[in-house]
Amino acid sequence: MYFSEFPKVEFLNQKVTNLTIGVKLAGLINDQTFDLLNYAVEDGDKPDDVAHNYYENAKHAWLVLLTNSIIDPYFQWPLSTREFPNFIKKKYGSINAAQATIIHCEHKTKNITVSADSLTVSNGVISGDYTAIDAYTYWDAINENRRFIRLINKSYLNGVLEQFRNLV
């Protein structure tokens, strides 16, 4: 529904979808025109599952993505516990290789992150104060953080859809 409803414009002698409508609607969402609620994505759920579970209509998956500024649901949506190891293996060759690859180091008590290369005693940095973060741990934390999204309160759904229709 989302892109099919967008008006077409002429660009380089071709009819293309006018994506600026999505930017305008995203502006309304980001301007806090609508109440946003916290939502935790269940393992394996996709945007259409979230839309079905919350809005009772899988066709509102575009609203789930737009509200969270997700442009590419294949790379910005949380991976399932089944998909995550495959992602790691594809990126690093194996889980062991990812666990052996240090991404950066984090201070144990302060909010300080340094590269593994810059962690030297000669610079006044004491390596015992830092924890090495491997690639597996790094990507796992990113993936888990992606599970926490925001949704427009469903009581505003009709208003959002009306705004969308007015924009197109």
GROMACS .gro file of N, CA, C and O in nm, residues 49 84 94 96 120 126:
model
   24
   49ASP      N    1   0.463  -0.864   1.078
   49ASP     CA    2   0.415  -0.932   1.199
   49ASP      C    3   0.384  -0.831   1.308
   49ASP      O    4   0.281  -0.840   1.376
   84PHE      N    5   2.104  -1.481   1.312
   84PHE     CA    6   2.222  -1.410   1.360
   84PHE      C    7   2.353  -1.488   1.338
   84PHE      O    8   2.450  -1.432   1.287
   94SER      N    9   3.352  -1.742   1.051
   94SER     CA   10   3.307  -1.836   1.153
   94SER      C   11   3.277  -1.759   1.281
   94SER      O   12   3.320  -1.643   1.298
   96ASN      N   13   3.395  -1.844   1.573
   96ASN     CA   14   3.524  -1.834   1.643
   96ASN      C   15   3.607  -1.716   1.593
   96ASN      O   16   3.671  -1.646   1.672
  120THR      N   17   4.726   0.171   2.489
  120THR     CA   18   4.865   0.152   2.529
  120THR      C   19   4.889   0.219   2.663
  120THR      O   20   4.828   0.320   2.696
  126ILE      N   21   4.557   0.273   3.113
  126ILE     CA   22   4.591   0.146   3.176
  126ILE      C   23   4.500   0.039   3.119
  126ILE      O   24   4.377   0.046   3.134
   0.00000   0.00000   0.00000
